XYZ file of C-alpha atoms in Angstrom:
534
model
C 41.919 41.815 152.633
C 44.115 45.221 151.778
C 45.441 46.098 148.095
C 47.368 47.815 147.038
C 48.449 51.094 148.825
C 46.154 53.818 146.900
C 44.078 52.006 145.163
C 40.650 53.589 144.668
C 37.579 51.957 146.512
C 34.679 53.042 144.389
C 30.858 52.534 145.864
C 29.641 49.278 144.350
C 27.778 49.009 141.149
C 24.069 49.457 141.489
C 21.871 46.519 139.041
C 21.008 48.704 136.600
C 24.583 49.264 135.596
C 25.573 46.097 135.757
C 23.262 45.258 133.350
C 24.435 48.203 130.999
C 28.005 46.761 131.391
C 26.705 43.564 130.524
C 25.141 44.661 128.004
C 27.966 46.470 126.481
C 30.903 43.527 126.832
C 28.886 41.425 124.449
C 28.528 44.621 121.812
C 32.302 45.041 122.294
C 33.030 41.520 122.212
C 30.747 40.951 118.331
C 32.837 44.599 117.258
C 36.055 42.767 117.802
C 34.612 40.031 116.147
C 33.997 41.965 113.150
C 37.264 44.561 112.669
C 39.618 41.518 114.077
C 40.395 43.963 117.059
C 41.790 42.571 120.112
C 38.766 40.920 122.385
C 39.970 41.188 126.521
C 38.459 38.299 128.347
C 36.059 39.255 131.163
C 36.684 37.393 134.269
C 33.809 36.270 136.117
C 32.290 38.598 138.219
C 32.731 37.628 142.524
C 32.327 38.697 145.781
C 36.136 38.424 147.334
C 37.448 41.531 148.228
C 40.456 40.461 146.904
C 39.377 39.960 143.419
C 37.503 43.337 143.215
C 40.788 44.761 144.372
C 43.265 43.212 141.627
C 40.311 44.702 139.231
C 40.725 48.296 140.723
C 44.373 47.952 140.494
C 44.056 46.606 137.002
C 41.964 49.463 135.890
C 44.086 51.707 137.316
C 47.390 51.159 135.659
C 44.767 51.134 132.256
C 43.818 54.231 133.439
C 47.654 55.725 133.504
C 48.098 53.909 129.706
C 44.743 56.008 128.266
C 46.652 59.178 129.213
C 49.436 58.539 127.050
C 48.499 57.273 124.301
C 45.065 56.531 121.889
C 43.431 53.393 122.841
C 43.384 50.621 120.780
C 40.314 48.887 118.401
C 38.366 47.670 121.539
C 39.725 48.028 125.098
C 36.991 47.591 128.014
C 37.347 50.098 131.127
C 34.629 50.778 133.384
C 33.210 54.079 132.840
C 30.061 55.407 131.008
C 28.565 56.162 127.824
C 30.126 58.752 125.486
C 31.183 59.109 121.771
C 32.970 62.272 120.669
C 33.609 63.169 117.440
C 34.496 66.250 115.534
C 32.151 68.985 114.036
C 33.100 67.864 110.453
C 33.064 64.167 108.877
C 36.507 64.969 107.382
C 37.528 64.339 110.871
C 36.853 60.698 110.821
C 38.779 59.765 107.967
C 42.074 58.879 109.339
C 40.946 58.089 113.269
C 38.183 58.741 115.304
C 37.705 58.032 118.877
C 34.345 56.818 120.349
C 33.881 55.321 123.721
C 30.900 54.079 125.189
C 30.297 55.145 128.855
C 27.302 53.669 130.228
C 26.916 55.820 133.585
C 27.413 59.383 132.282
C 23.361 59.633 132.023
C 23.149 58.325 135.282
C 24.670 60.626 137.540
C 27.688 58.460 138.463
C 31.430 59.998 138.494
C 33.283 60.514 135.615
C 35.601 58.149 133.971
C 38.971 58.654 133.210
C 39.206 62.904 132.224
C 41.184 65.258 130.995
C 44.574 65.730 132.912
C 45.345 64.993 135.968
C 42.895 61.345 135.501
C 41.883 60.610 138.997
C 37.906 59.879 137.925
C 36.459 56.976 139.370
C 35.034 54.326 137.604
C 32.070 52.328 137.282
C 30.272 50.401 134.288
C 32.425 50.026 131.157
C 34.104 51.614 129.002
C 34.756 50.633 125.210
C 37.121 52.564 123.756
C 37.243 52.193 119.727
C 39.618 53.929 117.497
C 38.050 53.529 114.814
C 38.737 54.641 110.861
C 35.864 55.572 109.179
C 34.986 52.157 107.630
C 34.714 50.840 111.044
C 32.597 53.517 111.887
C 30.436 52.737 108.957
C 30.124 49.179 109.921
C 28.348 50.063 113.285
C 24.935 50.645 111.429
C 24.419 47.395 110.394
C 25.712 45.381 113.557
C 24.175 41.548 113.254
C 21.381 40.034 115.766
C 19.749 43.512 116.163
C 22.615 45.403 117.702
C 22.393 48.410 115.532
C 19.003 48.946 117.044
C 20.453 48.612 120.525
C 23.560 50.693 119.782
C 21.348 53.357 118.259
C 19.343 52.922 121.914
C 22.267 53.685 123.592
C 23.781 56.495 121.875
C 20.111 58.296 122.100
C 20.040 57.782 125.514
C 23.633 58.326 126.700
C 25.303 59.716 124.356
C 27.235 63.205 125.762
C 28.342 66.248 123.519
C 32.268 66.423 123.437
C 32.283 70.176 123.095
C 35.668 70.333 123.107
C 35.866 69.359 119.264
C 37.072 65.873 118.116
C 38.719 63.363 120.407
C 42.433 62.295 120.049
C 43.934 59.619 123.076
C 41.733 58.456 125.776
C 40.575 62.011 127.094
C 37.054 63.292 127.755
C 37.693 65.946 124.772
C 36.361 68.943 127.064
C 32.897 67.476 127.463
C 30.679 69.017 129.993
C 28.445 65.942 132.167
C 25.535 68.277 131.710
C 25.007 67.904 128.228
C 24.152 64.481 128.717
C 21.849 64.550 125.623
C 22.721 65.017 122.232
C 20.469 67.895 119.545
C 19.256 65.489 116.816
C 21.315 66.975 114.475
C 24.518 65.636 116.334
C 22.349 62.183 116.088
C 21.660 62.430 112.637
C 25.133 63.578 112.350
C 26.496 60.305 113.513
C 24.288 57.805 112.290
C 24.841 59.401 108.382
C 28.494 58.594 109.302
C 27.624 54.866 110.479
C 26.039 54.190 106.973
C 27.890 55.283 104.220
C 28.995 53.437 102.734
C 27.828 49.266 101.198
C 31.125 47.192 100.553
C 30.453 43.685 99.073
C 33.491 41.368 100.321
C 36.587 43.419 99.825
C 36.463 46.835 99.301
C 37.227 47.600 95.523
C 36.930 51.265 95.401
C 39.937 52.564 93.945
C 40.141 56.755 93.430
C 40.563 58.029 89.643
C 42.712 61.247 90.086
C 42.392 64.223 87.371
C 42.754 64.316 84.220
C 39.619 61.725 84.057
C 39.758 59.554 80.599
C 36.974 59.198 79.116
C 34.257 57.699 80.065
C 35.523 59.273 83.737
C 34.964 62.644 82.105
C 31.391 62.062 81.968
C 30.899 61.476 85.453
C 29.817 65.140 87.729
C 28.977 65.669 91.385
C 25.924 66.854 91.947
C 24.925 69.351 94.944
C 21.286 69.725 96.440
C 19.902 71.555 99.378
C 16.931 73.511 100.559
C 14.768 75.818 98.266
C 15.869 78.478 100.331
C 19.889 77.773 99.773
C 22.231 79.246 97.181
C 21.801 81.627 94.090
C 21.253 78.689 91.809
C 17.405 78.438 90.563
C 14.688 76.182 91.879
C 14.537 72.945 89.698
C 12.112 70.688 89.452
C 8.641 72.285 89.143
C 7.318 71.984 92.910
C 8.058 75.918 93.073
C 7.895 76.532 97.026
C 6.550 72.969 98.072
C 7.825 70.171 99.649
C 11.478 70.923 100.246
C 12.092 73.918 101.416
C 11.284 73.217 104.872
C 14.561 71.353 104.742
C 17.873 73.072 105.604
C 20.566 70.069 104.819
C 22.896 69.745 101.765
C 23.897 66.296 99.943
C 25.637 65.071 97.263
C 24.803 62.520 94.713
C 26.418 61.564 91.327
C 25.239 62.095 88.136
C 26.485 61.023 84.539
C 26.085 63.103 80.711
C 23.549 61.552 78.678
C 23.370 64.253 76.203
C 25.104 67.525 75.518
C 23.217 69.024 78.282
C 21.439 66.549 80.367
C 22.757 64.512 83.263
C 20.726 61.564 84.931
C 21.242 60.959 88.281
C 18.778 58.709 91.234
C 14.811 60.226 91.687
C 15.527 59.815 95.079
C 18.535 62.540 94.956
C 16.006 64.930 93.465
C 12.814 63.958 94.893
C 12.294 63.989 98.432
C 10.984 60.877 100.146
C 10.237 60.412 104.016
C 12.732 57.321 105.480
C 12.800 55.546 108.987
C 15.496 58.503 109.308
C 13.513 61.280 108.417
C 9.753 60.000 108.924
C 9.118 63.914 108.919
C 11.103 64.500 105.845
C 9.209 66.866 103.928
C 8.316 65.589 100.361
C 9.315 67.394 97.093
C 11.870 68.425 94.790
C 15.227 69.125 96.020
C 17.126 72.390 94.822
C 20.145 71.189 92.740
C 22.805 74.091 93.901
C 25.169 72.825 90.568
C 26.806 70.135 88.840
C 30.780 69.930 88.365
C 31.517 67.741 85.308
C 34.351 66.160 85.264
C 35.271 67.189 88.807
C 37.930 64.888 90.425
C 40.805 65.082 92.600
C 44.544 65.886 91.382
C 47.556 63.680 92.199
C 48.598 66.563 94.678
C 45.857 66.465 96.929
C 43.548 69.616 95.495
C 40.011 69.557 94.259
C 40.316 69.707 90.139
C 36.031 71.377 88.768
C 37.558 72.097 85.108
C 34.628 73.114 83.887
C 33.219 75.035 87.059
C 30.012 74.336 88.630
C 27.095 74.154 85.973
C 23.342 75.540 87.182
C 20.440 73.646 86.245
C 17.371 74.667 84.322
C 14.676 72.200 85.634
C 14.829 68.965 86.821
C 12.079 65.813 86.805
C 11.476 62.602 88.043
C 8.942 59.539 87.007
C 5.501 60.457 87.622
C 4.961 57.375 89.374
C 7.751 58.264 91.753
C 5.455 61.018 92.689
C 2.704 59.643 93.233
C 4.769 56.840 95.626
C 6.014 59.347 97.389
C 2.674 61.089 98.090
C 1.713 57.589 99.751
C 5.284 57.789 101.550
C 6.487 54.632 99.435
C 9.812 54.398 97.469
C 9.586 53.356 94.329
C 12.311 51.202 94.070
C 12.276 50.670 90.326
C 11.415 54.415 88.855
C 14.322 55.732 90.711
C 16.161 57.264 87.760
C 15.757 61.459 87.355
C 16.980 63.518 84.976
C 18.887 67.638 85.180
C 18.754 69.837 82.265
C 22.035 71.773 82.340
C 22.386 75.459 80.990
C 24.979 74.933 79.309
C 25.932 72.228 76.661
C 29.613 70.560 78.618
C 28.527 67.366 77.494
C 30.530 68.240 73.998
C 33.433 68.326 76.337
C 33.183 65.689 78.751
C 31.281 62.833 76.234
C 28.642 61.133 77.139
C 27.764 57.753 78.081
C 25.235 55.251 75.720
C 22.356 53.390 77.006
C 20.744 49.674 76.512
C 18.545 48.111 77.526
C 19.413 45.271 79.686
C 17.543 42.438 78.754
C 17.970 43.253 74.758
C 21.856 43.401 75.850
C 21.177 39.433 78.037
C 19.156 37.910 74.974
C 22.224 39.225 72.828
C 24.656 37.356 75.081
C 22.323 33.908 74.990
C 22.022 34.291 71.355
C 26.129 34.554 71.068
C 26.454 31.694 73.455
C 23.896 29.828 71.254
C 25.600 29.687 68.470
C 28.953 29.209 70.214
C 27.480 25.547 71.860
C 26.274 24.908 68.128
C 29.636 25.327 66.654
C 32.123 23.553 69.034
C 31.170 20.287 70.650
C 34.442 20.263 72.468
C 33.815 23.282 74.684
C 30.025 24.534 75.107
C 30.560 24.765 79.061
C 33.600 27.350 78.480
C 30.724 29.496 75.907
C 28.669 29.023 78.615
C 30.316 30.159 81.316
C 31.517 33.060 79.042
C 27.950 33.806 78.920
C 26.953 33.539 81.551
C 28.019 36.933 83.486
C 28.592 40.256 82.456
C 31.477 42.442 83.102
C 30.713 46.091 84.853
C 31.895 48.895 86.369
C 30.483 51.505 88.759
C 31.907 55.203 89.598
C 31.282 58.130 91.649
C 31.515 60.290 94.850
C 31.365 58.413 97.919
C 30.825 60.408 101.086
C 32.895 57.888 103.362
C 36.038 59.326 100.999
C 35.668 62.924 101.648
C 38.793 64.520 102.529
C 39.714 67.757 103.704
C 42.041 70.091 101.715
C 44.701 73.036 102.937
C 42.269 75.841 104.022
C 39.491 73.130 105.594
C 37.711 73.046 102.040
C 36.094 69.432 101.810
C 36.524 67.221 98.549
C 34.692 64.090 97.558
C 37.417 61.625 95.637
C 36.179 59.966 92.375
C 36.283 56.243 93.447
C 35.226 53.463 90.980
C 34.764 49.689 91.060
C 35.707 48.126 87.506
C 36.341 44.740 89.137
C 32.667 43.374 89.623
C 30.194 41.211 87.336
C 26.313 41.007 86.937
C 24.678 37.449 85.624
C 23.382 37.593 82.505
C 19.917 36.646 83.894
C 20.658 40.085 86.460
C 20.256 42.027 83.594
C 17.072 41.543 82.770
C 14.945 41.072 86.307
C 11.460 40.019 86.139
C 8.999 42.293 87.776
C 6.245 40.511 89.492
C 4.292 43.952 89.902
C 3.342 43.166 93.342
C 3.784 44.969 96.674
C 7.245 44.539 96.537
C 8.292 47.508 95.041
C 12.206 46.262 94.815
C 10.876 43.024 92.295
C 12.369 44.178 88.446
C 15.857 45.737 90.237
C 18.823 45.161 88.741
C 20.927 43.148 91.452
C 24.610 43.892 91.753
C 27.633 43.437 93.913
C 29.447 46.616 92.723
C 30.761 48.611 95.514
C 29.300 51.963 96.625
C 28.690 54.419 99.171
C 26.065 57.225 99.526
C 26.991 59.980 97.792
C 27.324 57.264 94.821
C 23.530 56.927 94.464
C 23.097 58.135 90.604
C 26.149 56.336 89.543
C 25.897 54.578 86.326
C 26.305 50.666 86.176
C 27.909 50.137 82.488
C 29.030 46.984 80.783
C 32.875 47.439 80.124
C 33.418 48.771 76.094
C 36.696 45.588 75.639
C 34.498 42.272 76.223
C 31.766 41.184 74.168
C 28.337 42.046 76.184
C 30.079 46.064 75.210
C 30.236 45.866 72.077
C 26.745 43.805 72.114
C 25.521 46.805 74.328
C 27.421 49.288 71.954
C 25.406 48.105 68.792
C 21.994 48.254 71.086
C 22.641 51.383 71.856
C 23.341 52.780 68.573
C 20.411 51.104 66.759
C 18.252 52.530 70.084
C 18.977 55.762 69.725
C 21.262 56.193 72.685
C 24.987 55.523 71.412
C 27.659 57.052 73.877
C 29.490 59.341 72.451
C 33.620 60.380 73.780
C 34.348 64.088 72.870
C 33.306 67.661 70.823
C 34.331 65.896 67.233
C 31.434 63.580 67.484
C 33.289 60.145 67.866
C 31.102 57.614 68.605
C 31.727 54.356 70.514
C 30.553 51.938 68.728
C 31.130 48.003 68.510
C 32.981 47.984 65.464
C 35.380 50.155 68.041
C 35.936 47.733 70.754
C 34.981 50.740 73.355
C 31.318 51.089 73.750
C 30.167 52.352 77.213
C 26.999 51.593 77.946
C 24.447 52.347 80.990
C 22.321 49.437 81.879
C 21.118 50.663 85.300
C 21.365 53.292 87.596
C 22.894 52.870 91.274
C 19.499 53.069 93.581
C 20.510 51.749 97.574
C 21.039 48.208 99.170
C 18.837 46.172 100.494
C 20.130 42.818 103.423
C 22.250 42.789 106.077
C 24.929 45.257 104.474
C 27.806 45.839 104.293
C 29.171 42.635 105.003
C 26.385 40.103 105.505
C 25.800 37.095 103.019
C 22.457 38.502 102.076
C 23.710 41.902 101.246
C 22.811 42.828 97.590
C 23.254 46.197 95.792
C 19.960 47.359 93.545
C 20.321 49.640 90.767
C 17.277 51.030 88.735
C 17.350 49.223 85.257
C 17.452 50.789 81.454
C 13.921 48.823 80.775
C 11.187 49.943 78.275
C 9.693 52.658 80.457
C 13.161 54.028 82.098
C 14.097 54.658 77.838
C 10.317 56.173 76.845
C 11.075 58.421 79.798
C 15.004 59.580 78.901
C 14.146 59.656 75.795
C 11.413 62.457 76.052
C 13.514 64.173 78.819
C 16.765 64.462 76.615
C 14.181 66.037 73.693
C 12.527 68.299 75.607
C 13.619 71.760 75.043
């Protein structure tokens, strides 16, 4: 039977593409599931003429819609595999196009092209514009499909050398470059997982000029030993990481006039299913910007410039776990000595130790039940959680500023809890190096890892924290005249863990749970000695 006059009559579909298409309509069809996109029903595949024929013209007249305007969440074509994206992750913050071509690798025509569109098809296409949290959401696709996407992409995925992607065009792509360098790979999968949002996403930005205890927050930059005119910290001298050539960012928070504590795992190289040839060793720290933020207009706000650093150390266990390639979940806190003394200016935060500030809690909730028979389940429940917050520099929130300059927002989450029991894990001091984390469902991002995890300074487990901390040793402390925060105040801030990484199926699965380093016994011996040392 005849279509349509000019309808294309492509070759047919050889197995192995079929199968990739296949393949590919039930990834597209669990994506739509998850960002509430639009899901197109396949029809059942058949052998009348006439059916393959209403496809083509179907496809067509899709076709003609790609090339004038940008697809939407999930739209199935046939085609094959391809994702382009921009040189710089600024580009994926507002929209970013990826589409999956399955027969580019192959050798089969192109899908639809730049202008002019005429390409044949064959496989699928699934076309995603997708904002960066989508993006982000790809790594941790349920049933094993992150595996299978991350398949896919190695195999298939094609260079867009034209830059990033807008509408439903090839973005200057050449089919011969139908493999990526692994630094486009590694490119896109640190994209895919940055950031770990529990239920809604309760990062809100705090925009310059930070209160305090904002003020005390800093970003901190690392790269190679080789990179920058700051000095080599840490006291590997040429080892371990200068055979790297990458830059990150992590946050870090004042402890002291001059010493910020931050994640062993930002300083302190450690190899990952990522990097399994990640060489191990301290990390230069390039500088820390206290205080640094974003202003209500859009530009980057350092007042108080980038700070070097004098050294740098982490816990010698951590060490010795990363000798044996392990990470050791529960040491990762680290510590910068700064060369000059800004904590005066920004403040500084306290610290407690969490299971001094949970037994303070239970003791208060004791002698709440023991004084009013009418209501001991309202102490209780009072009790019964803690109230936190979480802040720093998430890479998902980057942004790009007038003259391509890129700037990391100062995002915090002062809407989350921790149980009173969370503040004091037990660690079984088996194999399982996360037992003794502090659980949380705070949310973060990389580029957050260092973050502190304080109780809030206006409900009772901060002041309880407050007093801790001042009869400890490690009272926070606001500006240059010296005023503490104490109880007695009503606005003690106070550290009880450190933001590590995530463990479950994150971001969104029920298992999903956020682990941060706690202040125990050893963390405290350790800060302690690193905040005295000269």
């Amino acid at each position: 039977m005849g279509g349509g006059a000019g309808a294309p009559r492509g070759p047919a579909l050889d197995p192995a593409a079929l199968e990739a298409a296949r393949e590919l309509e039930e990834l597209a069809s669990k994506l739509a599931e998850i960002f509430g996109g639009p899901q197109q029903q396949q029809q059942p595949e058949s052998t009348q003429p006439h059916r393959q024929q209403q496809q083509q013209q179907q496809q067509q007249q899709q076709q003609q819609q790609q090339q004038q305007q940008a697809p939407p969440l999930l739209d199935l074509h046939l085609g094959c595999i391809r994702a382009v994206y921009g040189p710089r992750d600024s580009e994926f913050k507002d929209e970013a196009l990826v589409a999956i071509d399955t027969g580019a690798a192959r050798g089969a025509p192109r899908g639809p092209g730049a202008a002019g569109g005429g390409g044949e098809h064959h496989g699928v296409h699934v076309y995603a514009a997708l904002g960066r949290a989508q993006l982000e959401a790809l790594e941790d696709l349920p049933g094993g499909d992150e595996a299978r996407l991350a398949a896919l992409a190695r195999d298939n995925l094609v260079s867009s050398g034209g830059g990033g992607g807008g509408g439903g065009g090839e973005g200057g792509g050449s089919p011969s470059a139908a493999v990526p360098s692994a630094a486009e790979l590694r490119h896109l999968r640190r994209l895919l997982a940055s950031r770990v949002t529990v239920g809604a996403d309760d990062l809100q930005e705090v925009q310059s000029p930070l209160p305090y205890p904002f003020s005390a927050l800093g970003l901190l930059v690392f790269g190679d030993a080789d990179s920058g005119a700051p000095p080599l910290s840490g006291s590997s001298g040429d080892d371990g990481a200068r055979a790297a050539s990458d830059m990150s960012i992590c946050t870090g928070f004042m402890v002291s006039p001059d010493t910020v504590l931050t994640a062993a795992h930002c300083l302190y190289n450690v190899p990952n299913d990522l990097r399994p040839d990640r060489p191990i060793g301290y990390r230069k720290v390039l500088g820390f910007f206290p205080s640094y933020s974003r202003a209500a207009n859009g530009a980057g706000v350092a007042p108080l410039g980038r700070v070097d650093a004098v050294w740098s150390e982490v816990a010698p266990e951590w060490v010795a776990a990363a000798a044996e390639g392990n990470f050791y979940w529960r040491g990762d806190v680290g510590v910068v000595r700064l060369r000059h003394k800004v904590g005066d200016t920004t403040g500084w935060f306290g610290l407690a130790h969490g299971c001094d500030v949970a037994a303070a809690l239970l003791k208060a909730a004791a002698k709440e039940r023991a004084s009013d028979a009418l209501g001991p389940t309202v102490a209780a429940a009072a009790t019964s959680s803690a109230a936190v917050s979480v802040a720093g520099f998430p890479g998902a929130s980057a942004t790009t500023a007038q003259g391509g300059k890129l700037l990391f927002p100062l995002m915090g989450d002062q809407t989350c809890r921790v149980a009173t029991s969370g503040l004091c894990p037990a660690d079984s001091g088996g194999a399982d190096r996360q037992a003794g984390m502090l659980q949380h469902k705070c949310d973060t991002g990389k580029g957050m890892s260092g973050s502190p995890l304080w109780v809030r300074g206006d409900t009772r487990e901060g002041a309880a924290a407050a007093g801790l901390a001042s009869g400890g040793g490690f009272p926070s402390r606001r500006d240059a005249a010296g005023a503490a925060e104490g109880a007695g105040g009503g606005a003690g801030v106070t550290v009880v863990g450190v933001v590590s990484r995530s463990r479950g199926d994150c971001p969104w699965g029920p298992d999903c749970v956020n682990l941060a380093a706690p202040m125990d016994a050893r963390a405290l011996s350790l800060i302690r000695g690193w905040i005295a040392r000269s």
